[in-house]
Coordinates of C-alpha atoms and ligand atoms in Angstrom, one line a residue:
A1 CA -33.5 -15.1 -33.7
A2 CA -33.1 -12.4 -31.0
K3 CA -34.2 -15.0 -28.5
V4 CA -31.7 -17.5 -29.6
R5 CA -28.9 -15.0 -29.6
G6 CA -30.1 -13.9 -26.1
R7 CA -29.9 -17.5 -24.9
A8 CA -26.5 -18.0 -26.4
R9 CA -25.3 -14.9 -24.7
L10 CA -26.7 -16.1 -21.4
A11 CA -25.0 -19.5 -21.7
E12 CA -21.7 -17.7 -22.4
F13 CA -22.3 -15.5 -19.4
N14 CA -22.9 -18.6 -17.2
D15 CA -19.8 -20.2 -18.6
E16 CA -17.8 -17.2 -17.7
L17 CA -19.2 -17.0 -14.2
H18 CA -18.4 -20.6 -13.7
A19 CA -14.9 -20.3 -15.0
R20 CA -14.3 -17.3 -12.7
A21 CA -15.6 -19.2 -9.7
E22 CA -13.4 -22.1 -10.5
K23 CA -10.4 -19.9 -10.8
R24 CA -11.2 -18.4 -7.4
V25 CA -11.4 -21.8 -5.8
Q26 CA -8.1 -22.7 -7.4
I27 CA -6.4 -19.5 -6.2
E28 CA -7.7 -20.1 -2.7
S29 CA -6.3 -23.6 -2.4
D30 CA -3.0 -22.5 -4.0
L31 CA -2.9 -19.7 -1.5
R32 CA -3.2 -22.1 1.4
A33 CA -0.2 -24.0 0.1
A34 CA 1.6 -20.7 -0.5
L35 CA 1.3 -19.9 3.2
R36 CA 2.4 -23.3 4.3
E37 CA 5.4 -23.3 1.9
S38 CA 6.4 -19.7 2.3
Q39 CA 5.9 -18.7 -1.3
L40 CA 4.9 -15.2 -0.3
F41 CA 7.6 -12.5 0.0
V42 CA 7.8 -8.8 0.4
E43 CA 9.2 -6.1 -1.8
Y44 CA 9.8 -2.5 -0.6
Q45 CA 9.2 0.7 -2.5
P46 CA 11.1 3.8 -1.3
Q47 CA 9.3 6.9 -0.2
V48 CA 11.2 10.0 -1.0
R49 CA 11.2 13.4 0.9
L50 CA 10.8 15.8 -2.0
K51 CA 12.8 18.7 -0.6
D52 CA 16.0 16.8 -0.5
G53 CA 15.4 13.5 -2.3
R54 CA 16.2 11.3 0.8
V55 CA 14.5 8.0 1.4
V56 CA 12.5 8.5 4.6
G57 CA 10.4 5.4 4.4
V58 CA 9.4 2.3 2.4
E59 CA 6.1 0.7 1.6
A60 CA 5.9 -3.1 2.0
L61 CA 4.2 -4.8 -0.9
V62 CA 3.5 -8.5 -0.9
R63 CA 4.2 -10.8 -3.9
W64 CA 3.6 -14.5 -4.5
R65 CA 6.1 -16.8 -6.1
H66 CA 3.8 -19.4 -7.5
P67 CA 5.5 -22.7 -8.4
E68 CA 3.9 -22.9 -11.8
R69 CA 2.6 -19.5 -12.6
G70 CA 5.6 -17.4 -11.6
I71 CA 5.3 -14.1 -9.7
I72 CA 1.7 -13.2 -9.1
S73 CA 0.8 -9.5 -8.3
P74 CA -1.2 -8.7 -5.1
A75 CA -4.0 -7.2 -7.3
D76 CA -4.7 -10.8 -8.5
F77 CA -4.7 -12.6 -5.1
I78 CA -5.4 -10.0 -2.3
P79 CA -9.1 -9.7 -3.3
V80 CA -9.5 -13.5 -3.1
A81 CA -7.6 -13.6 0.2
E82 CA -10.0 -11.0 1.5
E83 CA -13.0 -12.9 0.5
C84 CA -11.9 -16.2 2.0
G85 CA -10.4 -14.7 5.1
L86 CA -6.8 -15.9 4.4
I87 CA -5.8 -12.2 4.3
V88 CA -5.6 -12.3 8.1
K89 CA -2.8 -14.8 8.0
I90 CA -1.1 -13.2 5.0
G91 CA -1.3 -9.7 6.7
R92 CA 0.2 -11.1 9.8
Q93 CA 3.1 -12.6 7.9
V94 CA 3.7 -9.4 6.0
L95 CA 3.7 -7.3 9.2
Q96 CA 6.0 -9.7 10.9
E97 CA 8.5 -9.8 8.0
S98 CA 8.5 -6.1 7.3
C99 CA 9.0 -5.2 11.0
R100 CA 11.8 -7.8 11.2
Q101 CA 13.4 -6.1 8.1
L102 CA 12.9 -2.6 9.5
A103 CA 14.7 -3.7 12.7
E104 CA 17.6 -5.0 10.7
W105 CA 17.9 -1.8 8.6
T106 CA 17.8 0.3 11.8
R107 CA 20.5 -1.8 13.4
L108 CA 22.7 -1.6 10.3
M109 CA 22.2 2.1 9.7
P110 CA 21.4 3.8 13.0
G111 CA 21.9 7.2 11.5
C112 CA 19.2 6.8 8.9
P113 CA 15.8 6.9 10.5
L114 CA 13.3 5.0 8.3
A115 CA 9.6 4.5 8.5
M116 CA 7.9 1.2 7.4
T117 CA 4.4 1.4 5.9
V118 CA 2.3 -1.7 5.7
N119 CA -1.1 -2.2 3.9
V120 CA -3.9 -3.5 6.1
S121 CA -7.2 -4.8 4.8
P122 CA -10.6 -4.0 6.5
R123 CA -10.9 -7.7 7.2
E124 CA -7.8 -7.6 9.3
L125 CA -8.9 -4.6 11.3
A126 CA -12.1 -6.5 12.1
E127 CA -10.2 -9.3 13.6
P128 CA -10.7 -9.3 17.4
T129 CA -7.0 -10.1 18.0
F130 CA -5.6 -7.4 15.7
I131 CA -4.3 -5.1 18.3
Q132 CA -2.9 -7.9 20.4
D133 CA -1.1 -9.3 17.3
L134 CA 0.3 -5.9 16.5
R135 CA 1.7 -5.5 20.0
Q136 CA 3.2 -8.9 19.7
V137 CA 4.9 -8.2 16.4
L138 CA 6.3 -4.9 17.8
A139 CA 7.6 -6.6 20.9
S140 CA 9.1 -9.6 19.2
T141 CA 10.9 -7.4 16.5
N142 CA 11.8 -4.6 18.9
V143 CA 10.6 -2.0 16.4
D144 CA 9.9 1.6 17.6
P145 CA 6.1 1.9 17.1
T146 CA 6.5 5.4 15.8
A147 CA 8.5 4.1 12.9
L148 CA 5.5 2.0 11.7
C149 CA 2.6 3.2 9.7
L150 CA -0.5 1.2 8.7
E151 CA -2.3 2.0 5.4
I152 CA -6.0 1.6 5.2
T153 CA -8.1 2.4 2.2
E154 CA -10.4 5.4 2.1
S155 CA -13.5 3.1 1.6
V156 CA -12.9 1.7 5.1
M157 CA -12.7 5.1 6.5
M158 CA -15.8 6.3 4.9
S159 CA -18.0 3.4 5.6
A160 CA -16.3 3.2 9.0
P161 CA -18.4 1.7 11.6
E162 CA -17.6 2.8 15.1
E163 CA -15.6 -0.3 15.7
V164 CA -13.1 0.6 13.0
V165 CA -12.6 4.0 14.5
Q166 CA -12.0 2.4 17.9
V167 CA -9.3 0.0 16.4
L168 CA -7.6 3.0 14.7
D169 CA -7.6 4.8 18.1
Q170 CA -6.0 1.8 19.7
I171 CA -3.4 1.7 16.9
R172 CA -2.6 5.4 17.5
Q173 CA -2.4 4.8 21.3
L174 CA 0.4 2.3 20.6
G175 CA 2.2 5.1 18.8
V176 CA 1.8 3.5 15.4
F177 CA 0.7 5.9 12.6
V178 CA -2.3 5.5 10.3
A179 CA -2.4 6.5 6.6
I180 CA -5.3 6.7 4.3
D181 CA -4.4 5.0 1.0
D182 CA -5.7 5.9 -2.4
F183 CA -7.1 9.1 -1.1
G184 CA -9.5 10.9 -3.4
T185 CA -10.9 7.9 -5.2
E186 CA -13.9 7.3 -3.0
H187 CA -16.6 9.6 -1.9
S188 CA -15.1 11.3 1.1
S189 CA -17.0 13.0 3.8
L190 CA -14.9 15.9 5.1
S191 CA -16.4 15.6 8.6
R192 CA -15.5 11.9 8.6
L193 CA -12.0 12.7 7.6
R194 CA -11.8 15.4 10.4
D195 CA -12.7 12.8 13.0
M196 CA -10.5 10.0 11.7
P197 CA -7.4 9.1 13.7
A198 CA -5.1 9.2 10.6
E199 CA -2.1 11.5 10.2
V200 CA -1.2 10.8 6.6
L201 CA -3.1 11.1 3.3
K202 CA -1.8 9.2 0.3
I203 CA -2.9 10.9 -2.9
D204 CA -4.1 8.3 -5.4
R205 CA -1.9 7.6 -8.4
S206 CA -4.8 8.4 -10.8
F207 CA -4.5 12.2 -9.9
I208 CA -0.8 12.2 -10.2
D209 CA -1.0 10.9 -13.8
G210 CA -2.6 14.0 -15.1
L211 CA -0.7 16.4 -12.9
S212 CA 0.4 19.4 -15.1
S213 CA -1.4 18.1 -18.2
E214 CA -5.0 17.8 -16.9
P215 CA -6.1 21.0 -15.2
G216 CA -8.8 19.0 -13.3
D217 CA -6.2 16.7 -11.8
T218 CA -3.9 19.6 -10.8
A219 CA -6.9 21.2 -9.0
I220 CA -7.7 18.0 -7.2
V221 CA -4.1 17.5 -6.0
S222 CA -3.8 21.1 -5.0
S223 CA -7.0 21.0 -2.9
I224 CA -6.0 17.7 -1.3
L225 CA -2.7 19.3 -0.3
S226 CA -4.4 22.4 1.2
L227 CA -6.9 20.3 3.0
A228 CA -4.2 18.1 4.5
Y229 CA -2.2 21.2 5.5
A230 CA -5.3 22.8 7.2
M231 CA -6.0 19.5 9.0
G232 CA -2.4 19.1 10.1
K233 CA -1.9 15.9 8.1
H234 CA 1.1 14.7 6.1
T235 CA 0.9 13.9 2.4
I236 CA 2.4 11.2 0.3
A237 CA 1.9 11.2 -3.5
E238 CA 1.6 7.8 -5.1
G239 CA 2.7 6.8 -8.6
V240 CA 5.1 9.5 -9.5
E241 CA 6.6 8.5 -12.9
R242 CA 8.1 11.7 -14.3
S243 CA 10.5 14.4 -13.1
E244 CA 7.9 17.2 -13.8
Q245 CA 5.5 15.5 -11.5
A246 CA 8.0 15.4 -8.6
A247 CA 9.0 19.0 -9.2
M248 CA 5.4 20.2 -9.3
L249 CA 4.5 18.3 -6.2
L250 CA 7.4 19.9 -4.4
R251 CA 6.2 23.3 -5.5
M252 CA 2.7 22.5 -4.4
G253 CA 3.9 21.6 -0.9
C254 CA 3.7 17.9 -0.9
D255 CA 6.0 16.3 1.7
V256 CA 6.8 12.8 0.3
A257 CA 6.3 10.9 -2.9
Q258 CA 6.8 7.4 -4.2
G259 CA 6.7 6.0 -7.7
Y260 CA 8.6 4.4 -10.6
F261 CA 10.4 7.7 -11.2
F262 CA 12.4 7.2 -8.0
S263 CA 12.3 3.4 -7.8
R264 CA 10.0 0.4 -8.4
P265 CA 9.3 -1.9 -5.4
V266 CA 12.5 -3.9 -4.9
A267 CA 14.0 -6.7 -2.8
A268 CA 15.2 -5.7 0.7
E269 CA 18.9 -6.0 -0.3
Q270 CA 18.4 -3.2 -2.9
I271 CA 17.1 -0.8 -0.3
A272 CA 20.1 -0.5 2.0
P273 CA 22.3 1.4 -0.6
M274 CA 19.5 3.9 -1.2
L275 CA 19.4 4.9 2.4
T276 CA 22.7 6.7 2.4
R277 CA 22.2 9.2 -0.4
A278 CA 19.5 11.2 -2.2
L279 CA 17.4 9.5 -4.9
W280 CA 16.9 12.7 -6.8
H281 CA 18.1 16.3 -6.8
P282 CA 15.2 18.8 -6.8
S283 CA 17.5 21.5 -8.3
S284 CA 18.5 19.5 -11.4
G285 CA 15.4 17.3 -11.5
R286 CA 17.5 14.3 -12.1
A287 CA 16.7 11.0 -10.5
L288 CA 19.5 8.6 -9.7
H289 CA 17.7 5.5 -10.8
A290 CA 19.4 3.5 -8.1
A291 CA 17.8 0.2 -8.6
Q292 CA 15.9 0.2 -11.7
P293 CA 15.5 -3.2 -13.2
Ligands
LIG1 P1 -1.3 0.3 -3.0 O1 -1.2 0.1 -1.5 O2 -2.0 1.5 -3.5 O3 0.2 0.2 -3.5 C1 0.7 1.0 -4.6 C2 0.7 0.2 -5.9 O4 1.2 1.0 -6.9 C3 1.7 -1.0 -5.8 O5 1.2 -2.0 -6.7 C4 3.0 -0.4 -6.5 O6 3.9 -1.3 -7.1 C5 2.3 0.5 -7.6 N1 3.1 1.6 -8.0 C6 4.1 2.3 -7.3 N2 4.6 3.3 -8.0 C7 4.0 3.3 -9.2 C8 4.1 4.1 -10.4 O7 4.9 5.0 -10.5 N3 3.3 3.7 -11.5 C9 2.4 2.7 -11.4 N4 1.7 2.4 -12.5 N5 2.3 1.9 -10.3 C10 3.0 2.2 -9.2 P2 1.2 -3.6 -6.2 O8 2.5 -3.9 -5.5 O9 0.8 -4.4 -7.4 O10 0.1 -3.6 -5.1 C11 -1.3 -3.4 -5.5 C12 -2.2 -3.3 -4.3 O11 -2.3 -4.5 -3.6 C13 -1.7 -2.3 -3.3 O12 -2.0 -1.0 -3.7 C14 -2.4 -2.7 -2.1 O13 -3.8 -2.2 -2.0 C15 -2.5 -4.2 -2.2 N6 -1.4 -4.9 -1.4 C16 -0.1 -5.0 -1.7 N7 0.5 -5.6 -0.7 C17 -0.4 -5.8 0.3 C18 -0.4 -6.4 1.6 O14 0.6 -6.8 2.2 N8 -1.6 -6.4 2.3 C19 -2.7 -5.9 1.8 N9 -3.9 -6.0 2.5 N10 -2.8 -5.4 0.6 C20 -1.7 -5.3 -0.2
LIG2 MG1 -0.6 1.2 -0.1
LIG3 MG1 -3.7 -0.1 -0.8
LIG4 MG1 -2.5 3.3 -3.1

């Protein structure tokens, strides 16, 4: 009986693998169409300077308006795009569009300096034309390179073959900043971190969750902040959802934060009105939920 059950389970397992593979192939072919038919678009999430609540930057986050399935989250298609290589084209489109948008905001509001942050996959960094493409986007949109920041994940940094470090160096030479995304989730080697040409650490959302309630999380966040300070790096906390978290991060010396507490990622039109006033007041702890859906 055990054997029969085992076989049944194996068949089930095979079916599941098969279904998953089919789904992947489907997503891949739909993604090709998405690129051709401009179904991808970018939303922006404000990044707030904690000491005064002002928006100092935005993170560009790609979305997919699928003709039948509606809006698809990047978590569901970026991994497939990375596997099949389409991420290179997607990343290029996102970079171009977000730099175009940044140039527009800068033109409209010259008094509000704003930074644009764009996620970049390891697969894109490995592309021989990456630096050339980056230069081309900067030139064609006329964006100040020091207003652009590229986010790479910690896993890239830590497995970093020499070539990645070289590409990061070239990015830095252009004046573009580099941030380490989801910091703290992978095994970090401190000597690696020291040698990395990255100026910003983004503290992963999973640690912000338990800030103030989980002593362990508070300790982790506090040591990341002191490490960053000692290494002369800036810090951005991800996934701030509550006022206490923002207040605590401010007290702990974190520079900038983003999260649903301030604003979800929103369409470009909704960003402009947020640039001229504070999104929260540290003294009262109140957020001005500017564009909450
Ligand atoms: P990420 O770079 O770590 O981006 C932050 C994610 O956290 C975003 O999810 C954002 O919407 C979400 N988030 C922000 N604040 C909060 C909060 O307070 N609570 C919670 N629960 N979540 C919050 P999103 O937009 O679904 O993106 C998921 C991931 O997909 C990103 O994680 C990034 O790794 C990847 N991604 C998104 N856009 C791009 C892109 O253009 N290129 C590449 N290569 N990857 C991208
Ligand atoms: Mg990111
Ligand atoms: Mg990321
Ligand atoms: Mg992240």
